[in-house]
XYZ file of C-alpha atoms in Angstrom:
128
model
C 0.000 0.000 0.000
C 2.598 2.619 0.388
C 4.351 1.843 -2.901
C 0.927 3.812 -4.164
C 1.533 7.327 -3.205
C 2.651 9.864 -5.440
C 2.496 9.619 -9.299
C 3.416 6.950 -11.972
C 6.606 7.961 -12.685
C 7.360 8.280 -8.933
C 6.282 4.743 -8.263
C 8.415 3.699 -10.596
C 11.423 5.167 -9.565
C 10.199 3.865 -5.879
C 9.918 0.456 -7.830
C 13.691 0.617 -9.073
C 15.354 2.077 -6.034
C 13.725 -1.011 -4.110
C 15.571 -3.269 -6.477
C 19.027 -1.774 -6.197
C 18.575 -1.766 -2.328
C 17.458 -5.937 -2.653
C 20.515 -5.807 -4.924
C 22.733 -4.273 -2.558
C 23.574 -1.583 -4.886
C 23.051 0.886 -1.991
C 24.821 3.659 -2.909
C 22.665 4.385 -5.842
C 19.610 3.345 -4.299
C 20.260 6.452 -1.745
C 21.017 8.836 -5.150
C 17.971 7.632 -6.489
C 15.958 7.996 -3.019
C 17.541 11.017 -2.306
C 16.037 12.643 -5.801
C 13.070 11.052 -5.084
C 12.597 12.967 -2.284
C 13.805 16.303 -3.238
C 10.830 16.235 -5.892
C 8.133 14.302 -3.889
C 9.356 14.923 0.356
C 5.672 13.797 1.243
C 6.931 10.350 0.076
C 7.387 7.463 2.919
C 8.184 4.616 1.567
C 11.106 6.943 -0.883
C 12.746 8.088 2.906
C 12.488 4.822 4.297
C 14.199 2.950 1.248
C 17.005 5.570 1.754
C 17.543 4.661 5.503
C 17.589 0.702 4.529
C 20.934 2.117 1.989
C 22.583 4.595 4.473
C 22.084 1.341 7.058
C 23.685 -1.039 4.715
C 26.140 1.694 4.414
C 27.283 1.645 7.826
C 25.499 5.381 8.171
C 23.550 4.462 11.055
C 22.858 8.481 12.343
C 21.610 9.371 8.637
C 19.294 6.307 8.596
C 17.692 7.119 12.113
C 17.164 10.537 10.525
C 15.098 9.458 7.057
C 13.772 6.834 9.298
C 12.059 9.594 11.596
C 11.286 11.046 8.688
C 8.876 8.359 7.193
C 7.477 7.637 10.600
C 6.581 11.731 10.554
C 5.223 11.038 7.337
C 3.666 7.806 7.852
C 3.141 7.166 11.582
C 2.300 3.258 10.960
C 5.403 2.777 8.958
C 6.381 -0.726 11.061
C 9.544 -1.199 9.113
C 10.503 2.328 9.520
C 10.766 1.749 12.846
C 11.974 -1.683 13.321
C 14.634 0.046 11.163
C 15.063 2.739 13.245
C 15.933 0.287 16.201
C 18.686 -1.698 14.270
C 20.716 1.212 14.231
C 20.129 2.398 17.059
C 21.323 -0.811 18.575
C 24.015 -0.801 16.217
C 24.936 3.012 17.762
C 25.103 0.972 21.090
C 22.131 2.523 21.962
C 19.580 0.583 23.821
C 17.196 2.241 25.235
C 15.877 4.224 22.026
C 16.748 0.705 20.066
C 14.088 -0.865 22.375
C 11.644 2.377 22.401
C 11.870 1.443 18.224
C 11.717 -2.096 18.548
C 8.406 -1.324 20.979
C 6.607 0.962 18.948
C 7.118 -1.453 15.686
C 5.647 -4.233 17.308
C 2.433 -2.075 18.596
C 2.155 -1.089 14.379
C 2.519 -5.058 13.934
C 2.125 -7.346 16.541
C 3.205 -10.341 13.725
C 7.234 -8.975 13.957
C 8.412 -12.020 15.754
C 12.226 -10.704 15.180
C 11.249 -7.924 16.789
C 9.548 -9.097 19.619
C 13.054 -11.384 19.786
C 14.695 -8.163 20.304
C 12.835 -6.171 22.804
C 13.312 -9.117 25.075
C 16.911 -9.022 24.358
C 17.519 -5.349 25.155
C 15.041 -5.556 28.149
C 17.259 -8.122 29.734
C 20.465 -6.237 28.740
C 18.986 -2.985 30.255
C 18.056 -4.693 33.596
C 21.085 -5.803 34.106
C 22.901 -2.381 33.779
């Protein structure tokens, strides 16, 4: 469902920077993204497939950011923020890693690798 916002040509370009991401071509799936947004900034699902390429990129910060972003846009963006929690915990940040993790399993209750994780970080933040 939010591969259908904006216009034809936009869904296309959505369509293709999806594919270089699942073909780990990230850095011109975040190019692509990146334009995408400039023209259409009202566009989820175009700032969320540029965090999945900063976050294959290692650019965890950046990611968190267009993360945010499509969560701002799109406040039952799941992935977005399941997303948002992988870097986070890979920042070494737990507590807003398991904030994430929490609020993308109230948008889906069906992420079982999520649910995985919120246990994970609970335990590790007890024990600090």
């Amino acid at each position: 469902i939010w591969n259908r916002a904006g216009n034809e040509l936009q869904r296309g370009e959505l369509a293709a920077i999806i594919r270089l991401n699942q073909s780990q071509q990230h850095e011109e799936a975040e190019q692509r993204a990146s334009a995408l947004i400039e023209a259409a900034p009202w566009f989820a699902e175009a700032w969320n497939q540029r965090a999945i390429a900063r976050f294959a990129m290692r650019r965890y910060a950046e990611s968190i950011h267009d993360s945010h972003q499509s969560l701002e846009i799109n406040p039952y963006h799941f992935q977005a923020a399941a997303s948002m929690g992988e870097a986070y915990n890979e920042l070494g940040n737990a507590v807003s890693a398991l904030e994430s993790f929490q609020r993308a399993l109230r948008l889906n209750p069906a992420l079982e690798g999520v649910r995985a994780q919120i246990s994970r970080l609970s335990r590790i933040i007890e024990e600090k």
